[in-house]
């Protein structure tokens, strides 16, 4: 593998690890700098997560457009350098406002996946692009898997240790990139910067041009909102309900990530062969509803740990939905469709943490008529049921394999 490609994969993996590394310590860190109880910490955690996702949504297209004008190398290396500084600031932050600023800057610098994808497109022959984009997806998945467990282990050395580790990883990768990354943008493919192409709202304008896909896009969006309950409240829920340590939280997220990778990387094929695309989406929704209900009312930490890998079983929904929608549009509209799906995922990441953390805080607060820390997962079950209803009605017009 070429050194430049290795750098790109490391960059994407570090972006994902940077998110996961700090998840296990966020409840304790927010309590440390803000005070209050776990419910208030969850609300602030929702704000921090939403701000991070919003920055990715806003700046992903912008960084991609800037890289078309000025090149991939300065955008990628510059983002890594800023990311190092950002992690170091968060490592010493003594107020919630500095943490908030850190998440704003971190969201901007982590929005480089569009640039990483552009680099891979630059160096790939047409027949190799899909496989190379798959490498980026795999790198992001590996970062998601290993980030939380490493963060949980580092948390044993204090709430600031994961931030120093993330800064070190980003710094080492920046040096590596400086040494090996060559520029792929030349005058042949360079284009002038345009705010119209850098504006994420333009993606939503394209949604109306995709005939017949509105209901399926709604299904995709509802699913993303419901699924985001895991990164949004898992650390707060397990800390409040079962008094899990950061190490245990990190291990459970590692178990979930490994199971998710196994489903989407291997078991998805036999499931599709047995059920077809429509059946896989229906099965995934039904399984998700059941899992969310079980987590909402689970009685012990051991039972929840057993449920954790099972929670990945419905992960067939996303690839099956993407397959259905991809066949419903022409070959020259595939990029437009995938851009729309990316935008909807980002929007879900903005909205869901606020909804889920607010429901968690309300359900454990003194004004709640019943103590129900699993309330966000019950809400996700309702969203999943609504999504299934929309899908059953909308899918009648499509021909499935």
mmCIF file of C-alpha atoms in Angstrom:
data_model
loop_
_atom_site.group_PDB
_atom_site.id
_atom_site.type_symbol
_atom_site.label_atom_id
_atom_site.label_comp_id
_atom_site.label_asym_id
_atom_site.label_seq_id
_atom_site.Cartn_x
_atom_site.Cartn_y
_atom_site.Cartn_z
ATOM 1 C CA UNK A 1 0.000 0.000 0.000
ATOM 2 C CA UNK A 2 1.316 3.431 -0.957
ATOM 3 C CA UNK A 3 2.421 5.653 1.974
ATOM 4 C CA UNK A 4 0.023 8.424 0.918
ATOM 5 C CA UNK A 5 -2.935 6.035 0.998
ATOM 6 C CA UNK A 6 -1.794 4.761 4.386
ATOM 7 C CA UNK A 7 -1.743 8.337 5.669
ATOM 8 C CA UNK A 8 -5.293 8.927 4.400
ATOM 9 C CA UNK A 9 -6.526 5.790 6.154
ATOM 10 C CA UNK A 10 -4.747 6.764 9.370
ATOM 11 C CA UNK A 11 -6.303 10.223 9.174
ATOM 12 C CA UNK A 12 -9.833 8.855 8.858
ATOM 13 C CA UNK A 13 -9.204 6.296 11.599
ATOM 14 C CA UNK A 14 -7.817 8.959 13.946
ATOM 15 C CA UNK A 15 -10.855 11.160 13.284
ATOM 16 C CA UNK A 16 -13.076 8.270 14.403
ATOM 17 C CA UNK A 17 -10.818 7.329 17.305
ATOM 18 C CA UNK A 18 -10.710 10.944 18.469
ATOM 19 C CA UNK A 19 -14.479 10.814 18.928
ATOM 20 C CA UNK A 20 -14.500 7.420 20.623
ATOM 21 C CA UNK A 21 -11.480 8.045 22.839
ATOM 22 C CA UNK A 22 -13.246 10.749 24.828
ATOM 23 C CA UNK A 23 -16.745 9.211 25.015
ATOM 24 C CA UNK A 24 -16.081 7.109 28.159
ATOM 25 C CA UNK A 25 -14.722 10.090 30.139
ATOM 26 C CA UNK A 26 -17.240 12.739 29.094
ATOM 27 C CA UNK A 27 -19.707 12.201 31.993
ATOM 28 C CA UNK A 28 -16.939 12.488 34.608
ATOM 29 C CA UNK A 29 -15.220 15.354 32.775
ATOM 30 C CA UNK A 30 -18.395 17.429 32.506
ATOM 31 C CA UNK A 31 -19.152 16.837 36.188
ATOM 32 C CA UNK A 32 -15.572 17.852 36.981
ATOM 33 C CA UNK A 33 -15.711 21.195 35.163
ATOM 34 C CA UNK A 34 -19.410 21.991 35.523
ATOM 35 C CA UNK A 35 -20.642 20.272 38.686
ATOM 36 C CA UNK A 36 -24.262 19.239 39.120
ATOM 37 C CA UNK A 37 -25.607 15.715 38.625
ATOM 38 C CA UNK A 38 -25.480 13.131 35.862
ATOM 39 C CA UNK A 39 -28.728 14.412 34.336
ATOM 40 C CA UNK A 40 -27.315 17.912 33.824
ATOM 41 C CA UNK A 41 -24.072 16.378 32.576
ATOM 42 C CA UNK A 42 -26.056 14.427 29.974
ATOM 43 C CA UNK A 43 -27.719 17.638 28.772
ATOM 44 C CA UNK A 44 -24.342 19.296 28.307
ATOM 45 C CA UNK A 45 -23.060 16.129 26.660
ATOM 46 C CA UNK A 46 -25.919 16.386 24.170
ATOM 47 C CA UNK A 47 -25.002 19.999 23.422
ATOM 48 C CA UNK A 48 -21.338 19.089 22.878
ATOM 49 C CA UNK A 49 -22.241 16.181 20.577
ATOM 50 C CA UNK A 50 -24.705 18.274 18.603
ATOM 51 C CA UNK A 51 -22.236 21.125 18.135
ATOM 52 C CA UNK A 52 -19.584 18.668 16.931
ATOM 53 C CA UNK A 53 -21.983 17.123 14.385
ATOM 54 C CA UNK A 54 -23.238 20.537 13.269
ATOM 55 C CA UNK A 55 -19.688 21.664 12.513
ATOM 56 C CA UNK A 56 -19.090 18.540 10.440
ATOM 57 C CA UNK A 57 -22.330 19.154 8.559
ATOM 58 C CA UNK A 58 -21.456 22.789 7.855
ATOM 59 C CA UNK A 59 -17.745 22.480 7.113
ATOM 60 C CA UNK A 60 -17.465 19.128 5.309
ATOM 61 C CA UNK A 61 -18.518 20.612 1.946
ATOM 62 C CA UNK A 62 -16.466 23.747 2.624
ATOM 63 C CA UNK A 63 -13.236 21.839 3.280
ATOM 64 C CA UNK A 64 -13.880 19.691 0.236
ATOM 65 C CA UNK A 65 -14.347 22.788 -1.960
ATOM 66 C CA UNK A 66 -11.231 24.416 -0.521
ATOM 67 C CA UNK A 67 -9.235 21.274 -1.311
ATOM 68 C CA UNK A 68 -10.452 21.457 -4.930
ATOM 69 C CA UNK A 69 -8.983 24.946 -5.129
ATOM 70 C CA UNK A 70 -5.852 24.775 -2.973
ATOM 71 C CA UNK A 71 -5.108 21.048 -2.901
ATOM 72 C CA UNK A 72 -5.674 18.064 -0.599
ATOM 73 C CA UNK A 73 -2.324 18.225 1.170
ATOM 74 C CA UNK A 74 -2.645 21.675 2.856
ATOM 75 C CA UNK A 75 -6.226 20.988 3.982
ATOM 76 C CA UNK A 76 -5.453 17.573 5.471
ATOM 77 C CA UNK A 77 -2.188 18.558 7.141
ATOM 78 C CA UNK A 78 -3.542 21.891 8.355
ATOM 79 C CA UNK A 79 -6.579 20.202 9.888
ATOM 80 C CA UNK A 80 -4.374 17.729 11.735
ATOM 81 C CA UNK A 81 -2.183 20.487 13.188
ATOM 82 C CA UNK A 82 -5.235 22.409 14.408
ATOM 83 C CA UNK A 83 -6.671 19.169 15.797
ATOM 84 C CA UNK A 84 -3.531 18.602 17.882
ATOM 85 C CA UNK A 85 -3.853 22.071 19.394
ATOM 86 C CA UNK A 86 -7.558 21.535 19.994
ATOM 87 C CA UNK A 87 -7.034 18.298 21.938
ATOM 88 C CA UNK A 88 -4.336 19.927 24.061
ATOM 89 C CA UNK A 89 -6.672 22.812 24.912
ATOM 90 C CA UNK A 90 -9.428 20.381 25.895
ATOM 91 C CA UNK A 91 -6.942 18.443 28.020
ATOM 92 C CA UNK A 92 -6.469 21.492 30.265
ATOM 93 C CA UNK A 93 -9.946 23.023 29.921
ATOM 94 C CA UNK A 94 -11.348 24.119 33.267
ATOM 95 C CA UNK A 95 -14.743 25.397 32.120
ATOM 96 C CA UNK A 96 -17.633 23.981 30.119
ATOM 97 C CA UNK A 97 -17.328 26.882 27.668
ATOM 98 C CA UNK A 98 -13.771 25.930 26.772
ATOM 99 C CA UNK A 99 -14.929 22.360 26.223
ATOM 100 C CA UNK A 100 -17.684 23.712 23.983
ATOM 101 C CA UNK A 101 -15.151 25.726 21.985
ATOM 102 C CA UNK A 102 -12.999 22.619 21.724
ATOM 103 C CA UNK A 103 -15.889 20.614 20.281
ATOM 104 C CA UNK A 104 -16.615 23.384 17.766
ATOM 105 C CA UNK A 105 -13.025 23.415 16.529
ATOM 106 C CA UNK A 106 -12.819 19.604 16.701
ATOM 107 C CA UNK A 107 -15.938 19.240 14.568
ATOM 108 C CA UNK A 108 -14.482 21.539 11.929
ATOM 109 C CA UNK A 109 -11.111 19.776 11.783
ATOM 110 C CA UNK A 110 -12.745 16.330 11.786
ATOM 111 C CA UNK A 111 -14.832 17.272 8.738
ATOM 112 C CA UNK A 112 -12.050 16.193 6.393
ATOM 113 C CA UNK A 113 -13.577 12.915 5.213
ATOM 114 C CA UNK A 114 -14.783 14.665 2.051
ATOM 115 C CA UNK A 115 -11.183 15.699 1.381
ATOM 116 C CA UNK A 116 -9.911 12.186 2.137
ATOM 117 C CA UNK A 117 -12.476 10.769 -0.290
ATOM 118 C CA UNK A 118 -11.420 13.328 -2.906
ATOM 119 C CA UNK A 119 -7.773 12.266 -2.531
ATOM 120 C CA UNK A 120 -8.727 8.623 -3.035
ATOM 121 C CA UNK A 121 -10.763 9.574 -6.109
ATOM 122 C CA UNK A 122 -7.781 11.501 -7.501
ATOM 123 C CA UNK A 123 -5.451 8.492 -7.317
ATOM 124 C CA UNK A 124 -7.955 5.759 -8.256
ATOM 125 C CA UNK A 125 -8.841 4.330 -11.628
ATOM 126 C CA UNK A 126 -12.613 4.277 -12.211
ATOM 127 C CA UNK A 127 -12.803 0.526 -11.582
ATOM 128 C CA UNK A 128 -10.913 0.896 -8.271
ATOM 129 C CA UNK A 129 -12.831 3.795 -6.727
ATOM 130 C CA UNK A 130 -15.488 1.754 -4.933
ATOM 131 C CA UNK A 131 -12.896 -0.564 -3.378
ATOM 132 C CA UNK A 132 -10.742 2.373 -2.265
ATOM 133 C CA UNK A 133 -13.722 4.182 -0.767
ATOM 134 C CA UNK A 134 -14.422 0.921 1.062
ATOM 135 C CA UNK A 135 -10.959 1.161 2.605
ATOM 136 C CA UNK A 136 -11.901 4.567 4.013
ATOM 137 C CA UNK A 137 -15.107 3.148 5.469
ATOM 138 C CA UNK A 138 -13.177 0.274 7.022
ATOM 139 C CA UNK A 139 -10.638 2.688 8.535
ATOM 140 C CA UNK A 140 -13.418 4.767 10.063
ATOM 141 C CA UNK A 141 -15.027 1.604 11.439
ATOM 142 C CA UNK A 142 -11.770 0.454 13.028
ATOM 143 C CA UNK A 143 -11.375 3.839 14.677
ATOM 144 C CA UNK A 144 -14.901 3.624 16.033
ATOM 145 C CA UNK A 145 -14.208 0.138 17.416
ATOM 146 C CA UNK A 146 -10.885 0.805 19.105
ATOM 147 C CA UNK A 147 -11.410 4.415 20.193
ATOM 148 C CA UNK A 148 -13.833 3.765 23.067
ATOM 149 C CA UNK A 149 -11.958 0.801 24.528
ATOM 150 C CA UNK A 150 -8.620 2.673 24.449
ATOM 151 C CA UNK A 151 -10.344 5.735 25.918
ATOM 152 C CA UNK A 152 -11.833 3.613 28.676
ATOM 153 C CA UNK A 153 -8.437 2.155 29.555
ATOM 154 C CA UNK A 154 -6.731 5.557 29.479
ATOM 155 C CA UNK A 155 -9.489 6.981 31.678
ATOM 156 C CA UNK A 156 -8.029 4.988 34.550
ATOM 157 C CA UNK A 157 -5.194 7.555 34.497
ATOM 158 C CA UNK A 158 -7.585 10.495 34.708
ATOM 159 C CA UNK A 159 -10.202 12.295 32.661
ATOM 160 C CA UNK A 160 -7.577 14.218 30.676
ATOM 161 C CA UNK A 161 -5.418 11.285 29.564
ATOM 162 C CA UNK A 162 -7.497 10.406 26.441
ATOM 163 C CA UNK A 163 -7.130 13.969 25.143
ATOM 164 C CA UNK A 164 -3.330 13.840 25.411
ATOM 165 C CA UNK A 165 -3.365 10.466 23.646
ATOM 166 C CA UNK A 166 -5.568 11.814 20.846
ATOM 167 C CA UNK A 167 -3.249 14.820 20.433
ATOM 168 C CA UNK A 168 -0.222 12.518 20.220
ATOM 169 C CA UNK A 169 -1.855 10.323 17.570
ATOM 170 C CA UNK A 170 -2.877 13.311 15.455
ATOM 171 C CA UNK A 171 0.593 14.861 15.820
ATOM 172 C CA UNK A 172 2.412 11.687 14.776
ATOM 173 C CA UNK A 173 0.109 11.318 11.784
ATOM 174 C CA UNK A 174 0.671 14.968 10.777
ATOM 175 C CA UNK A 175 4.443 14.378 10.700
ATOM 176 C CA UNK A 176 3.931 11.165 8.727
ATOM 177 C CA UNK A 177 1.708 12.974 6.246
ATOM 178 C CA UNK A 178 4.180 15.826 5.847
ATOM 179 C CA UNK A 179 6.823 13.289 4.849
ATOM 180 C CA UNK A 180 4.817 11.046 2.512
ATOM 181 C CA UNK A 181 1.732 12.854 1.194
ATOM 182 C CA UNK A 182 2.051 14.217 -2.329
ATOM 183 C CA UNK A 183 -0.360 16.697 -3.864
ATOM 184 C CA UNK A 184 -2.895 15.279 -6.318
ATOM 185 C CA UNK A 185 -4.586 18.513 -7.418
ATOM 186 C CA UNK A 186 -2.950 20.082 -10.455
ATOM 187 C CA UNK A 187 -4.085 22.690 -12.964
ATOM 188 C CA UNK A 188 -5.899 19.998 -14.953
ATOM 189 C CA UNK A 189 -8.450 19.339 -12.189
ATOM 190 C CA UNK A 190 -8.165 22.486 -10.072
ATOM 191 C CA UNK A 191 -11.341 24.580 -10.015
ATOM 192 C CA UNK A 192 -12.277 27.983 -8.690
ATOM 193 C CA UNK A 193 -13.829 28.165 -5.246
ATOM 194 C CA UNK A 194 -17.601 28.637 -5.241
ATOM 195 C CA UNK A 195 -19.789 29.231 -2.199
ATOM 196 C CA UNK A 196 -22.620 27.482 -4.031
ATOM 197 C CA UNK A 197 -20.596 24.264 -4.105
ATOM 198 C CA UNK A 198 -19.425 24.757 -0.527
ATOM 199 C CA UNK A 199 -22.944 25.312 0.842
ATOM 200 C CA UNK A 200 -24.412 22.190 2.529
ATOM 201 C CA UNK A 201 -27.950 23.485 2.029
ATOM 202 C CA UNK A 202 -27.469 22.881 -1.675
ATOM 203 C CA UNK A 203 -27.561 19.156 -0.950
ATOM 204 C CA UNK A 204 -31.081 19.443 0.407
ATOM 205 C CA UNK A 205 -32.203 21.243 -2.709
ATOM 206 C CA UNK A 206 -31.199 18.166 -4.661
ATOM 207 C CA UNK A 207 -33.456 15.933 -2.559
ATOM 208 C CA UNK A 208 -36.550 17.209 -4.344
ATOM 209 C CA UNK A 209 -35.000 16.163 -7.666
ATOM 210 C CA UNK A 210 -34.829 12.482 -6.723
ATOM 211 C CA UNK A 211 -38.168 11.133 -7.965
ATOM 212 C CA UNK A 212 -40.159 8.843 -5.690
ATOM 213 C CA UNK A 213 -37.515 8.661 -2.968
ATOM 214 C CA UNK A 214 -38.990 11.092 -0.457
ATOM 215 C CA UNK A 215 -40.580 8.427 1.799
ATOM 216 C CA UNK A 216 -37.500 6.201 1.715
ATOM 217 C CA UNK A 217 -35.289 9.160 2.601
ATOM 218 C CA UNK A 218 -37.620 9.797 5.541
ATOM 219 C CA UNK A 219 -37.183 6.156 6.586
ATOM 220 C CA UNK A 220 -33.413 6.594 6.408
ATOM 221 C CA UNK A 221 -33.556 9.778 8.461
ATOM 222 C CA UNK A 222 -35.834 8.316 11.167
ATOM 223 C CA UNK A 223 -33.557 5.294 11.429
ATOM 224 C CA UNK A 224 -30.468 7.482 11.841
ATOM 225 C CA UNK A 225 -32.154 9.567 14.565
ATOM 226 C CA UNK A 226 -33.199 6.425 16.440
ATOM 227 C CA UNK A 227 -29.833 4.672 16.056
ATOM 228 C CA UNK A 228 -27.888 7.693 17.330
ATOM 229 C CA UNK A 229 -29.293 6.974 20.795
ATOM 230 C CA UNK A 230 -26.226 4.768 21.343
ATOM 231 C CA UNK A 231 -23.461 7.396 21.071
ATOM 232 C CA UNK A 232 -25.768 10.077 22.506
ATOM 233 C CA UNK A 233 -26.696 8.569 25.866
ATOM 234 C CA UNK A 234 -24.973 5.190 26.300
ATOM 235 C CA UNK A 235 -22.261 6.511 28.636
ATOM 236 C CA UNK A 236 -24.765 8.476 30.737
ATOM 237 C CA UNK A 237 -27.355 5.688 30.821
ATOM 238 C CA UNK A 238 -24.928 2.954 31.886
ATOM 239 C CA UNK A 239 -23.247 5.242 34.413
ATOM 240 C CA UNK A 240 -26.569 6.215 36.006
ATOM 241 C CA UNK A 241 -28.379 2.870 35.808
ATOM 242 C CA UNK A 242 -25.573 0.392 36.540
ATOM 243 C CA UNK A 243 -22.726 2.584 37.829
ATOM 244 C CA UNK A 244 -20.408 1.397 35.079
ATOM 245 C CA UNK A 245 -16.849 2.716 35.113
ATOM 246 C CA UNK A 246 -15.324 4.414 32.061
ATOM 247 C CA UNK A 247 -13.417 1.186 31.398
ATOM 248 C CA UNK A 248 -16.620 -0.874 31.328
ATOM 249 C CA UNK A 249 -18.338 1.715 29.127
ATOM 250 C CA UNK A 250 -15.427 1.575 26.700
ATOM 251 C CA UNK A 251 -15.494 -2.241 26.649
ATOM 252 C CA UNK A 252 -19.229 -2.330 25.937
ATOM 253 C CA UNK A 253 -18.803 0.115 23.041
ATOM 254 C CA UNK A 254 -15.936 -1.994 21.733
ATOM 255 C CA UNK A 255 -18.165 -5.086 21.873
ATOM 256 C CA UNK A 256 -20.905 -3.207 20.028
ATOM 257 C CA UNK A 257 -18.501 -1.924 17.374
ATOM 258 C CA UNK A 258 -16.991 -5.360 16.708
ATOM 259 C CA UNK A 259 -20.472 -6.863 16.379
ATOM 260 C CA UNK A 260 -21.529 -4.051 14.040
ATOM 261 C CA UNK A 261 -18.496 -4.643 11.829
ATOM 262 C CA UNK A 262 -19.204 -8.385 11.733
ATOM 263 C CA UNK A 263 -22.815 -7.816 10.675
ATOM 264 C CA UNK A 264 -22.128 -5.229 7.993
ATOM 265 C CA UNK A 265 -18.916 -6.835 6.792
ATOM 266 C CA UNK A 266 -20.020 -10.479 6.703
ATOM 267 C CA UNK A 267 -23.501 -11.531 7.810
ATOM 268 C CA UNK A 268 -25.252 -8.943 5.647
ATOM 269 C CA UNK A 269 -24.701 -11.142 2.569
ATOM 270 C CA UNK A 270 -26.467 -14.306 3.771
ATOM 271 C CA UNK A 271 -29.241 -12.199 5.317
ATOM 272 C CA UNK A 272 -29.861 -10.488 1.986
ATOM 273 C CA UNK A 273 -29.791 -13.828 0.190
ATOM 274 C CA UNK A 274 -32.384 -15.258 2.564
ATOM 275 C CA UNK A 275 -34.667 -12.250 3.010
ATOM 276 C CA UNK A 276 -34.016 -9.951 0.068
ATOM 277 C CA UNK A 277 -33.633 -6.193 0.442
ATOM 278 C CA UNK A 278 -37.214 -5.499 1.511
ATOM 279 C CA UNK A 279 -37.234 -8.393 3.981
ATOM 280 C CA UNK A 280 -33.891 -7.289 5.413
ATOM 281 C CA UNK A 281 -35.205 -3.774 6.077
ATOM 282 C CA UNK A 282 -38.348 -5.165 7.721
ATOM 283 C CA UNK A 283 -36.335 -7.667 9.795
ATOM 284 C CA UNK A 284 -33.904 -4.944 10.859
ATOM 285 C CA UNK A 285 -36.701 -2.640 11.998
ATOM 286 C CA UNK A 286 -38.457 -5.404 13.938
ATOM 287 C CA UNK A 287 -35.202 -6.483 15.589
ATOM 288 C CA UNK A 288 -34.330 -2.894 16.491
ATOM 289 C CA UNK A 289 -37.736 -2.314 18.083
ATOM 290 C CA UNK A 290 -37.259 -5.436 20.207
ATOM 291 C CA UNK A 291 -33.708 -4.524 21.230
ATOM 292 C CA UNK A 292 -34.645 -0.949 22.153
ATOM 293 C CA UNK A 293 -37.527 -2.176 24.314
ATOM 294 C CA UNK A 294 -35.268 -4.675 26.079
ATOM 295 C CA UNK A 295 -32.593 -2.065 26.762
ATOM 296 C CA UNK A 296 -35.230 0.375 27.991
ATOM 297 C CA UNK A 297 -36.377 -2.049 30.683
ATOM 298 C CA UNK A 298 -33.225 -4.139 31.253
ATOM 299 C CA UNK A 299 -32.838 -5.221 34.863
ATOM 300 C CA UNK A 300 -29.080 -5.738 35.324
ATOM 301 C CA UNK A 301 -25.748 -4.670 33.929
ATOM 302 C CA UNK A 302 -24.891 -8.263 33.038
ATOM 303 C CA UNK A 303 -28.074 -8.602 31.006
ATOM 304 C CA UNK A 304 -27.282 -5.341 29.223
ATOM 305 C CA UNK A 305 -23.783 -6.551 28.366
ATOM 306 C CA UNK A 306 -25.298 -9.712 26.855
ATOM 307 C CA UNK A 307 -27.698 -7.540 24.849
ATOM 308 C CA UNK A 308 -24.912 -5.312 23.538
ATOM 309 C CA UNK A 309 -23.733 -7.526 20.624
ATOM 310 C CA UNK A 310 -27.365 -8.393 19.840
ATOM 311 C CA UNK A 311 -28.027 -4.666 19.375
ATOM 312 C CA UNK A 312 -25.877 -4.831 16.247
ATOM 313 C CA UNK A 313 -28.070 -7.461 14.548
ATOM 314 C CA UNK A 314 -30.415 -4.867 12.974
ATOM 315 C CA UNK A 315 -27.454 -3.146 11.262
ATOM 316 C CA UNK A 316 -28.590 -4.582 7.920
ATOM 317 C CA UNK A 317 -31.049 -1.693 7.559
ATOM 318 C CA UNK A 318 -28.623 0.907 6.236
ATOM 319 C CA UNK A 319 -26.953 -1.129 3.441
ATOM 320 C CA UNK A 320 -30.297 -2.655 2.399
ATOM 321 C CA UNK A 321 -31.939 0.769 2.196
ATOM 322 C CA UNK A 322 -28.990 2.154 0.267
ATOM 323 C CA UNK A 323 -29.273 -0.727 -2.186
ATOM 324 C CA UNK A 324 -32.988 -0.107 -2.745
ATOM 325 C CA UNK A 325 -32.544 3.606 -3.293
ATOM 326 C CA UNK A 326 -29.466 3.172 -5.464
ATOM 327 C CA UNK A 327 -31.452 0.990 -7.885
ATOM 328 C CA UNK A 328 -34.267 3.536 -7.973
ATOM 329 C CA UNK A 329 -32.113 6.299 -9.470
ATOM 330 C CA UNK A 330 -30.144 6.445 -12.707
ATOM 331 C CA UNK A 331 -26.418 5.753 -12.879
ATOM 332 C CA UNK A 332 -25.626 9.442 -13.285
ATOM 333 C CA UNK A 333 -27.486 10.286 -10.038
ATOM 334 C CA UNK A 334 -25.617 7.914 -7.710
ATOM 335 C CA UNK A 335 -23.324 10.613 -6.320
ATOM 336 C CA UNK A 336 -26.253 12.920 -5.771
ATOM 337 C CA UNK A 337 -28.090 10.206 -3.834
ATOM 338 C CA UNK A 338 -25.091 9.345 -1.634
ATOM 339 C CA UNK A 339 -24.499 13.028 -0.901
ATOM 340 C CA UNK A 340 -28.113 13.352 0.190
ATOM 341 C CA UNK A 341 -27.762 10.363 2.523
ATOM 342 C CA UNK A 342 -24.585 11.782 4.067
ATOM 343 C CA UNK A 343 -26.339 15.089 4.699
ATOM 344 C CA UNK A 344 -29.316 13.363 6.306
ATOM 345 C CA UNK A 345 -26.994 11.388 8.584
ATOM 346 C CA UNK A 346 -25.285 14.594 9.669
ATOM 347 C CA UNK A 347 -28.623 16.248 10.341
ATOM 348 C CA UNK A 348 -29.680 13.265 12.449
ATOM 349 C CA UNK A 349 -26.445 13.588 14.421
ATOM 350 C CA UNK A 350 -27.326 17.205 15.135
ATOM 351 C CA UNK A 351 -30.897 16.555 16.241
ATOM 352 C CA UNK A 352 -30.764 13.188 17.979
ATOM 353 C CA UNK A 353 -28.309 13.926 20.832
ATOM 354 C CA UNK A 354 -30.450 16.856 22.001
ATOM 355 C CA UNK A 355 -33.646 14.794 21.934
ATOM 356 C CA UNK A 356 -32.133 11.720 23.545
ATOM 357 C CA UNK A 357 -30.233 13.472 26.317
ATOM 358 C CA UNK A 358 -33.242 15.669 27.113
ATOM 359 C CA UNK A 359 -35.495 12.613 27.480
ATOM 360 C CA UNK A 360 -32.873 10.920 29.664
ATOM 361 C CA UNK A 361 -32.516 13.951 31.933
ATOM 362 C CA UNK A 362 -36.286 14.366 32.252
ATOM 363 C CA UNK A 363 -36.849 10.670 33.014
ATOM 364 C CA UNK A 364 -34.391 10.594 35.924
ATOM 365 C CA UNK A 365 -35.160 14.057 37.319
ATOM 366 C CA UNK A 366 -37.156 14.803 40.468
ATOM 367 C CA UNK A 367 -40.159 15.958 38.430
ATOM 368 C CA UNK A 368 -40.448 12.649 36.587
ATOM 369 C CA UNK A 369 -43.455 10.566 37.756
ATOM 370 C CA UNK A 370 -41.383 7.399 37.349
ATOM 371 C CA UNK A 371 -37.650 6.759 37.366
ATOM 372 C CA UNK A 372 -36.951 5.544 33.837
ATOM 373 C CA UNK A 373 -33.331 6.030 32.637
ATOM 374 C CA UNK A 374 -34.098 3.810 29.622
ATOM 375 C CA UNK A 375 -36.565 6.400 28.260
ATOM 376 C CA UNK A 376 -34.349 7.388 25.260
ATOM 377 C CA UNK A 377 -34.310 3.779 24.061
ATOM 378 C CA UNK A 378 -38.091 3.554 24.354
ATOM 379 C CA UNK A 379 -38.310 6.747 22.301
ATOM 380 C CA UNK A 380 -36.035 5.134 19.708
ATOM 381 C CA UNK A 381 -38.367 2.120 19.610
ATOM 382 C CA UNK A 382 -41.262 4.463 18.772
ATOM 383 C CA UNK A 383 -39.221 6.193 16.057
ATOM 384 C CA UNK A 384 -38.274 2.810 14.616
ATOM 385 C CA UNK A 385 -41.932 1.728 14.567
ATOM 386 C CA UNK A 386 -42.835 4.929 12.710
ATOM 387 C CA UNK A 387 -40.000 4.312 10.270
ATOM 388 C CA UNK A 388 -41.226 0.767 9.627
ATOM 389 C CA UNK A 389 -44.734 2.047 8.949
ATOM 390 C CA UNK A 390 -43.462 4.551 6.381
ATOM 391 C CA UNK A 391 -41.312 1.885 4.733
ATOM 392 C CA UNK A 392 -44.126 -0.683 4.425
ATOM 393 C CA UNK A 393 -46.285 1.889 2.691
ATOM 394 C CA UNK A 394 -43.565 3.336 0.461
ATOM 395 C CA UNK A 395 -41.956 0.057 -0.603
ATOM 396 C CA UNK A 396 -44.946 -1.120 -2.612
ATOM 397 C CA UNK A 397 -43.777 0.821 -5.647
ATOM 398 C CA UNK A 398 -40.320 -0.764 -5.807
ATOM 399 C CA UNK A 399 -39.165 -4.045 -7.306
ATOM 400 C CA UNK A 400 -36.898 -5.927 -4.895
ATOM 401 C CA UNK A 401 -34.248 -8.558 -5.270
#
